[in-house]
CSV table of C-alpha atoms in Angstrom, one decimal:
chain,number,residue,atom,x,y,z
F,57,MET,CA,99.2,92.4,33.5
F,58,TYR,CA,100.0,89.1,35.3
F,59,ARG,CA,97.9,86.1,34.2
F,60,ALA,CA,98.5,83.0,36.3
F,61,SER,CA,99.2,79.7,34.5
F,62,GLU,CA,96.1,77.8,33.7
F,63,LYS,CA,97.9,74.6,34.7
F,64,ARG,CA,98.9,75.9,38.2
F,65,TYR,CA,97.1,73.1,40.1
F,66,ASP,CA,98.2,70.2,37.8
F,67,THR,CA,101.3,69.0,39.6
F,68,MET,CA,101.2,70.4,43.2
F,69,LYS,CA,100.1,68.0,46.0
F,70,TYR,CA,97.6,69.4,48.6
F,71,ASN,CA,97.4,68.0,52.1
F,72,ARG,CA,94.6,68.4,54.6
F,73,CYS,CA,95.5,70.5,57.6
F,74,GLY,CA,94.9,68.1,60.5
F,75,LYS,CA,91.2,67.3,60.7
F,76,SER,CA,90.2,70.7,59.3
F,77,GLY,CA,88.6,71.5,56.0
F,78,LEU,CA,91.7,73.5,54.8
F,79,LEU,CA,94.1,72.1,52.3
F,80,LEU,CA,97.7,73.5,52.0
F,81,PRO,CA,100.2,72.8,49.3
F,82,ALA,CA,102.9,70.4,50.3
F,83,VAL,CA,105.4,73.2,49.6
F,84,SER,CA,104.7,76.7,50.9
F,85,LEU,CA,106.6,79.9,50.3
F,86,GLY,CA,108.1,81.6,53.3
F,87,PHE,CA,108.9,85.4,53.4
F,88,TRP,CA,111.4,85.1,56.3
F,89,HIS,CA,114.3,86.0,54.1
F,90,ASN,CA,114.7,88.0,50.8
F,91,PHE,CA,111.4,89.8,51.0
F,92,GLY,CA,112.5,92.8,53.2
F,93,ASP,CA,114.0,96.2,52.4
F,94,THR,CA,117.3,94.6,51.5
F,95,GLY,CA,115.7,92.4,48.8
F,96,ASN,CA,115.2,93.2,45.1
F,97,TYR,CA,111.5,93.9,44.5
F,98,GLU,CA,111.3,92.6,40.9
F,99,ASN,CA,112.9,89.4,42.1
F,100,MET,CA,110.3,89.1,44.9
F,101,VAL,CA,107.6,89.5,42.2
F,102,GLU,CA,109.1,86.8,40.0
F,103,MET,CA,109.4,84.4,43.0
F,104,CYS,CA,105.7,84.9,43.9
F,105,LYS,CA,104.6,84.4,40.3
F,106,THR,CA,106.8,81.3,39.9
F,107,ALA,CA,105.5,79.8,43.1
F,108,PHE,CA,101.8,80.5,42.3
F,109,ASP,CA,102.2,79.2,38.7
F,110,LYS,CA,103.4,75.9,40.2
F,111,GLY,CA,100.5,75.6,42.6
F,112,ILE,CA,102.1,77.1,45.8
F,113,THR,CA,99.0,78.8,47.1
F,114,HIS,CA,100.3,79.6,50.6
F,115,PHE,CA,102.5,82.7,51.4
F,116,ASP,CA,103.7,82.7,55.0
F,117,LEU,CA,104.8,85.9,56.8
F,118,ALA,CA,105.2,87.4,60.3
F,119,ASN,CA,105.0,91.0,61.6
F,120,ASN,CA,108.7,91.2,62.1
F,121,TYR,CA,110.0,89.6,58.8
F,122,GLY,CA,112.4,91.9,57.1
F,123,PRO,CA,114.7,93.5,57.6
F,124,GLN,CA,113.3,96.0,58.6
F,125,PRO,CA,110.5,94.5,60.7
F,126,GLY,CA,107.2,94.9,58.8
F,127,SER,CA,108.9,95.3,55.4
F,128,ALA,CA,108.1,91.8,54.1
F,129,GLU,CA,104.4,92.4,54.8
F,130,THR,CA,104.7,95.8,53.1
F,131,ASN,CA,106.2,94.3,50.0
F,132,LEU,CA,103.6,91.6,49.9
F,133,GLY,CA,100.9,94.3,50.1
F,134,LYS,CA,102.5,95.9,47.0
F,135,ILE,CA,102.7,92.6,45.2
F,136,MET,CA,99.1,91.8,46.0
F,137,LYS,CA,97.9,95.2,44.8
F,138,GLU,CA,99.9,95.1,41.5
F,139,TYR,CA,99.6,91.4,40.5
F,140,PHE,CA,97.6,89.1,42.8
F,141,ARG,CA,94.4,90.9,43.7
F,142,PRO,CA,92.3,88.9,41.2
F,143,TYR,CA,93.7,85.7,42.9
F,144,ARG,CA,93.1,86.6,46.6
F,145,ASP,CA,90.5,83.8,47.0
F,146,GLU,CA,93.0,81.2,45.7
F,147,LEU,CA,95.6,82.2,48.2
F,148,ILE,CA,96.3,81.4,51.8
F,149,ILE,CA,98.1,84.3,53.5
F,150,SER,CA,99.4,83.8,57.0
F,151,THR,CA,101.1,86.1,59.5
F,152,LYS,CA,102.2,86.0,63.1
F,153,ALA,CA,102.9,88.0,66.2
F,154,GLY,CA,104.9,87.1,69.3
F,155,TYR,CA,108.5,88.4,68.8
F,156,ASP,CA,109.8,91.9,69.4
F,157,MET,CA,108.1,94.3,67.0
F,158,TRP,CA,108.0,97.9,68.4
F,159,PRO,CA,109.5,99.7,71.3
F,160,GLY,CA,108.0,99.7,74.8
F,161,PRO,CA,106.1,97.1,76.8
F,162,TYR,CA,103.3,96.3,74.4
F,163,GLY,CA,105.2,95.1,71.3
F,164,ASN,CA,106.3,91.6,72.3
F,165,PHE,CA,105.2,88.1,73.5
F,166,GLY,CA,101.5,87.2,73.9
F,167,SER,CA,99.3,89.8,75.5
F,168,ARG,CA,95.8,90.6,74.2
F,169,LYS,CA,97.0,94.2,73.6
F,170,TYR,CA,100.0,93.1,71.5
F,171,LEU,CA,98.3,90.4,69.4
F,172,ILE,CA,95.3,92.5,68.3
F,173,ALA,CA,97.3,95.6,67.7
F,174,SER,CA,99.9,93.7,65.7
F,175,LEU,CA,97.4,92.1,63.4
F,176,ASP,CA,95.7,95.4,62.7
F,177,GLN,CA,99.1,96.8,61.7
F,178,SER,CA,99.8,93.7,59.6
F,179,LEU,CA,96.5,94.0,57.7
F,180,MET,CA,97.3,97.6,57.0
F,181,ARG,CA,100.7,96.9,55.6
F,182,MET,CA,99.4,94.1,53.4
F,183,GLY,CA,96.3,96.0,52.3
F,184,LEU,CA,94.1,93.0,53.3
F,185,ASP,CA,90.8,92.7,55.1
F,186,TYR,CA,91.7,89.4,56.7
F,187,VAL,CA,94.4,86.8,56.8
F,188,ASP,CA,93.7,83.1,56.4
F,189,ILE,CA,95.8,82.0,59.3
F,190,PHE,CA,97.0,84.1,62.2
F,191,TYR,CA,99.6,82.5,64.6
F,192,HIS,CA,100.8,83.3,68.0
F,193,HIS,CA,104.5,83.1,67.2
F,194,ARG,CA,106.0,81.8,70.5
F,195,MET,CA,105.0,80.7,73.9
F,196,ASP,CA,104.9,83.5,76.6
F,197,PRO,CA,106.0,82.4,80.0
F,198,GLU,CA,104.5,85.4,81.7
F,199,THR,CA,101.1,86.0,80.1
F,200,PRO,CA,98.4,83.6,81.1
F,201,LEU,CA,97.7,81.1,78.3
F,202,GLU,CA,94.0,81.9,78.6
F,203,GLU,CA,94.6,85.6,77.8
F,204,THR,CA,96.6,84.7,74.6
F,205,MET,CA,94.0,82.2,73.5
F,206,ASN,CA,91.1,84.6,74.2
F,207,ALA,CA,92.9,87.1,72.0
F,208,LEU,CA,93.1,84.6,69.1
F,209,SER,CA,89.4,83.9,69.7
F,210,GLN,CA,88.5,87.5,69.3
F,211,ILE,CA,90.6,87.9,66.2
F,212,VAL,CA,89.0,84.9,64.5
F,213,HIS,CA,85.5,85.7,65.6
F,214,SER,CA,85.9,89.3,64.4
F,215,GLY,CA,86.7,88.0,60.9
F,216,LYS,CA,90.3,89.3,60.8
F,217,ALA,CA,91.6,85.8,60.5
F,218,LEU,CA,89.8,82.6,59.3
F,219,TYR,CA,91.9,80.2,61.3
F,220,ALA,CA,94.2,80.3,64.3
F,221,GLY,CA,97.7,78.7,64.5
F,222,LEU,CA,100.4,78.3,67.1
F,223,SER,CA,104.1,78.5,66.4
F,224,ASN,CA,107.1,77.3,68.5
F,225,TYR,CA,104.9,75.6,71.1
F,226,ASP,CA,105.8,72.4,72.8
F,227,GLY,CA,103.5,69.4,73.2
F,228,GLN,CA,102.4,70.0,76.7
F,229,THR,CA,101.5,73.7,76.1
F,230,LEU,CA,99.8,72.8,72.8
F,231,GLU,CA,97.5,70.4,74.6
F,232,LYS,CA,96.5,73.1,77.1
F,233,ALA,CA,96.0,75.7,74.4
F,234,THR,CA,93.9,73.3,72.3
F,235,LYS,CA,91.5,72.7,75.2
F,236,ILE,CA,91.0,76.4,75.7
F,237,LEU,CA,90.5,77.1,72.0
F,238,GLU,CA,88.0,74.2,71.7
F,239,ASP,CA,86.0,75.6,74.5
F,240,LEU,CA,86.0,79.0,72.8
F,241,LYS,CA,85.0,77.3,69.5
F,242,VAL,CA,88.0,78.7,67.6
F,243,PRO,CA,89.1,76.9,64.4
F,244,PHE,CA,92.7,76.2,65.5
F,245,ILE,CA,94.2,74.0,62.9
F,246,ILE,CA,98.0,74.2,62.6
F,247,ASN,CA,101.3,74.3,64.3
F,248,GLN,CA,104.4,75.9,62.7
F,249,ASN,CA,107.7,74.6,64.1
F,250,ARG,CA,111.3,74.1,63.1
F,251,TYR,CA,111.9,70.6,61.8
F,252,SER,CA,114.6,69.1,59.7
F,253,ILE,CA,117.0,66.1,59.5
F,254,PHE,CA,119.3,68.1,61.7
F,255,ASP,CA,116.7,69.5,64.1
F,256,ARG,CA,114.4,67.0,65.7
F,257,SER,CA,113.2,69.2,68.6
F,258,ILE,CA,109.5,68.6,67.9
F,259,GLU,CA,110.1,64.8,68.4
F,260,LYS,CA,111.7,65.5,71.8
F,261,ASN,CA,109.3,68.1,73.2
F,262,GLY,CA,106.1,66.2,72.4
F,263,LEU,CA,104.8,68.6,69.7
F,264,LYS,CA,104.9,66.1,66.8
F,265,GLU,CA,103.0,63.3,68.6
F,266,THR,CA,100.6,65.6,70.4
F,267,SER,CA,99.7,67.3,67.1
F,268,LYS,CA,99.0,63.9,65.5
F,269,LYS,CA,96.9,62.9,68.5
F,270,LEU,CA,94.8,66.1,68.5
F,271,GLY,CA,94.4,66.1,64.7
F,272,LYS,CA,96.3,69.4,64.1
F,273,GLY,CA,98.4,70.1,61.1
F,274,ILE,CA,102.2,70.8,61.2
F,275,ILE,CA,104.0,73.1,58.8
F,276,CYS,CA,107.8,72.9,59.1
F,277,PHE,CA,110.1,75.9,58.8
F,278,SER,CA,113.8,75.7,58.2
F,279,PRO,CA,113.5,72.2,56.6
F,280,LEU,CA,116.9,72.8,54.9
F,281,ALA,CA,118.5,74.0,58.2
F,282,GLN,CA,119.2,77.5,56.8
F,283,GLY,CA,120.9,76.0,53.8
F,284,LEU,CA,123.1,73.4,55.4
F,285,LEU,CA,120.9,70.6,53.8
F,286,THR,CA,121.7,71.8,50.3
F,287,ASN,CA,124.7,71.5,48.0
F,288,ARG,CA,125.7,75.0,49.0
F,289,TYR,CA,128.3,74.0,51.6
F,290,LEU,CA,129.5,70.6,50.3
F,291,ASP,CA,132.9,72.1,49.4
F,292,GLY,CA,133.1,74.7,52.3
F,293,ILE,CA,131.7,78.2,52.6
F,294,PRO,CA,131.2,80.2,49.4
F,295,GLU,CA,131.9,83.9,49.7
F,296,ASP,CA,128.4,84.8,48.5
F,297,SER,CA,126.7,82.4,51.0
F,298,ARG,CA,124.2,83.5,53.7
F,299,ILE,CA,126.9,82.8,56.4
F,300,ARG,CA,129.2,85.4,54.7
F,301,THR,CA,126.6,87.9,53.6
F,302,ASP,CA,124.1,87.8,56.5
F,303,GLY,CA,125.2,85.8,59.5
F,304,ARG,CA,122.1,86.5,61.6
F,305,PHE,CA,120.7,83.0,61.6
F,306,LEU,CA,123.5,80.7,60.3
F,307,LYS,CA,126.9,81.2,61.9
F,308,GLU,CA,130.3,80.1,60.5
F,309,GLY,CA,131.0,78.2,63.7
F,310,GLN,CA,128.1,75.9,63.0
F,311,LEU,CA,129.8,74.5,59.9
F,312,THR,CA,132.3,72.3,61.6
F,313,GLU,CA,134.3,69.5,59.9
F,314,GLU,CA,132.0,67.0,61.7
F,315,LYS,CA,128.9,68.8,60.3
F,316,LEU,CA,130.5,68.9,56.8
F,317,GLY,CA,131.0,65.2,57.0
F,318,GLN,CA,127.4,64.6,57.9
F,319,ILE,CA,126.2,66.8,55.0
F,320,ARG,CA,128.4,64.9,52.5
F,321,ALA,CA,127.2,61.6,53.8
F,322,LEU,CA,123.6,62.7,53.5
F,323,ASN,CA,124.3,63.9,50.0
F,324,GLU,CA,125.4,60.4,49.1
F,325,ILE,CA,122.0,59.0,50.2
F,326,ALA,CA,120.3,61.6,48.2
F,327,LYS,CA,122.2,60.7,45.1
F,328,ARG,CA,121.2,57.1,45.4
F,329,ARG,CA,117.6,58.3,45.6
F,330,ASN,CA,118.1,60.4,42.4
F,331,GLN,CA,117.5,63.5,44.4
F,332,THR,CA,119.5,66.6,45.4
F,333,LEU,CA,120.2,66.9,49.1
F,334,ALA,CA,117.7,69.7,49.3
F,335,GLU,CA,115.0,67.6,47.6
F,336,MET,CA,115.7,64.7,50.0
F,337,ALA,CA,115.6,67.0,53.1
F,338,LEU,CA,112.2,68.4,52.1
F,339,ALA,CA,110.9,64.9,51.3
F,340,TRP,CA,112.1,63.6,54.7
F,341,ASP,CA,109.9,66.2,56.4
F,342,LEU,CA,106.9,65.2,54.2
F,343,LYS,CA,107.3,61.5,54.6
F,344,ASP,CA,104.8,61.4,57.5
F,345,ASP,CA,101.3,62.0,56.3
F,346,TYR,CA,100.4,64.3,59.2
F,347,ILE,CA,103.0,66.8,58.2
F,348,THR,CA,101.0,69.2,56.2
F,349,SER,CA,103.6,71.4,54.4
F,350,VAL,CA,107.2,72.5,54.4
F,351,LEU,CA,108.1,76.2,54.2
F,352,ILE,CA,110.8,77.0,51.7
F,353,GLY,CA,112.8,80.2,51.5
F,354,ALA,CA,114.3,81.3,48.2
F,355,SER,CA,116.5,83.9,46.8
F,356,LYS,CA,115.6,83.3,43.1
F,357,PRO,CA,112.7,81.6,41.2
F,358,SER,CA,114.9,78.7,40.1
F,359,GLN,CA,115.3,77.6,43.7
F,360,ILE,CA,111.5,77.3,44.0
F,361,LEU,CA,111.3,75.1,40.9
F,362,ASP,CA,114.1,72.9,42.3
F,363,ASN,CA,112.5,72.5,45.7
F,364,ILE,CA,109.1,71.6,44.3
F,365,LYS,CA,110.7,68.4,42.9
F,366,ALA,CA,110.8,67.0,46.4
F,367,ILE,CA,107.1,66.0,46.3
F,368,GLU,CA,107.9,63.5,43.5
F,369,ASN,CA,109.4,61.1,46.0
F,370,THR,CA,108.6,61.3,49.7
F,371,VAL,CA,108.8,57.5,50.4
F,372,PHE,CA,111.8,56.3,52.3
F,373,SER,CA,112.9,52.7,53.0
F,374,GLN,CA,113.6,51.8,56.6
F,375,GLU,CA,117.2,51.2,55.6
F,376,GLU,CA,117.4,54.8,54.3
F,377,LEU,CA,115.8,56.2,57.5
F,378,ASN,CA,118.1,54.2,59.7
F,379,ALA,CA,121.1,55.4,57.7
F,380,ILE,CA,120.0,59.1,58.0
F,381,ASP,CA,119.6,58.7,61.7
F,382,GLU,CA,123.0,57.1,62.1
F,383,ILE,CA,124.6,59.9,60.2
F,384,CYS,CA,123.0,62.5,62.5
F,385,ARG,CA,124.2,60.6,65.6
F,386,SER,CA,127.8,60.4,64.4
């Protein structure tokens, strides 16, 4: 029988999610990789235990996380039943719908039909009565925004989710969605977007500043740029790396000599800060007080322990920030 550490809340930092009442750990555990059918179940269990024992109370999923789609939720359901059921009220479980999930015209994007049906399937796979946060996973250029937001309203007001979130939205659409959700009295509290030293898209499309203005939280996925912002590729491409063994999200062509030079230069700054490159990359996301949390992926428990160290130093001098920006422009 699993007994969580009595000291699980001693060292983790918790940040308020925008202007809401919800606190999230500064580091959250994402199930995008390594929790599907191709992963080792016992390793998944140990990663969840390690994370929770260190105060990571937030497990983030989506309907299509795998491979195969749905398998990450199925595995979480098994882990919850076998180990975490006594701790359900201490956990934040989030999931999403918006990307292609099942065949035919009703398993994709942002229709009322898709979102409600998808969450029902997700709850069944996870063996849960509700999720804490349910996200629309991406903007839908065809479905009226009002329809998608009304679906989120029904989901929250039915009790199947406690809070609503939006993922991969830009600032302009976020502002429109917020107005609709406020009128519907939906507790929309958080945006999930890609953000890293190498990917500043939310600074360019207005999402970051609009979230701050509206008092909505931001949780960042891919803060390590799919592993580029770690020591994994400092000396080239290892044969057991994600590029070699998977290749779905990180392509060999992305690791150019120019990119390698940037990674090595950033690593030198990290050394001067007494951090690993990964720790510095996570800390860089968390340097702004309105960034709520960073989502880490892991393939083994030790990576979780290493990444948590980032919260020990999230303060950057202006000289360091300027140097990081200059490297990324080079």
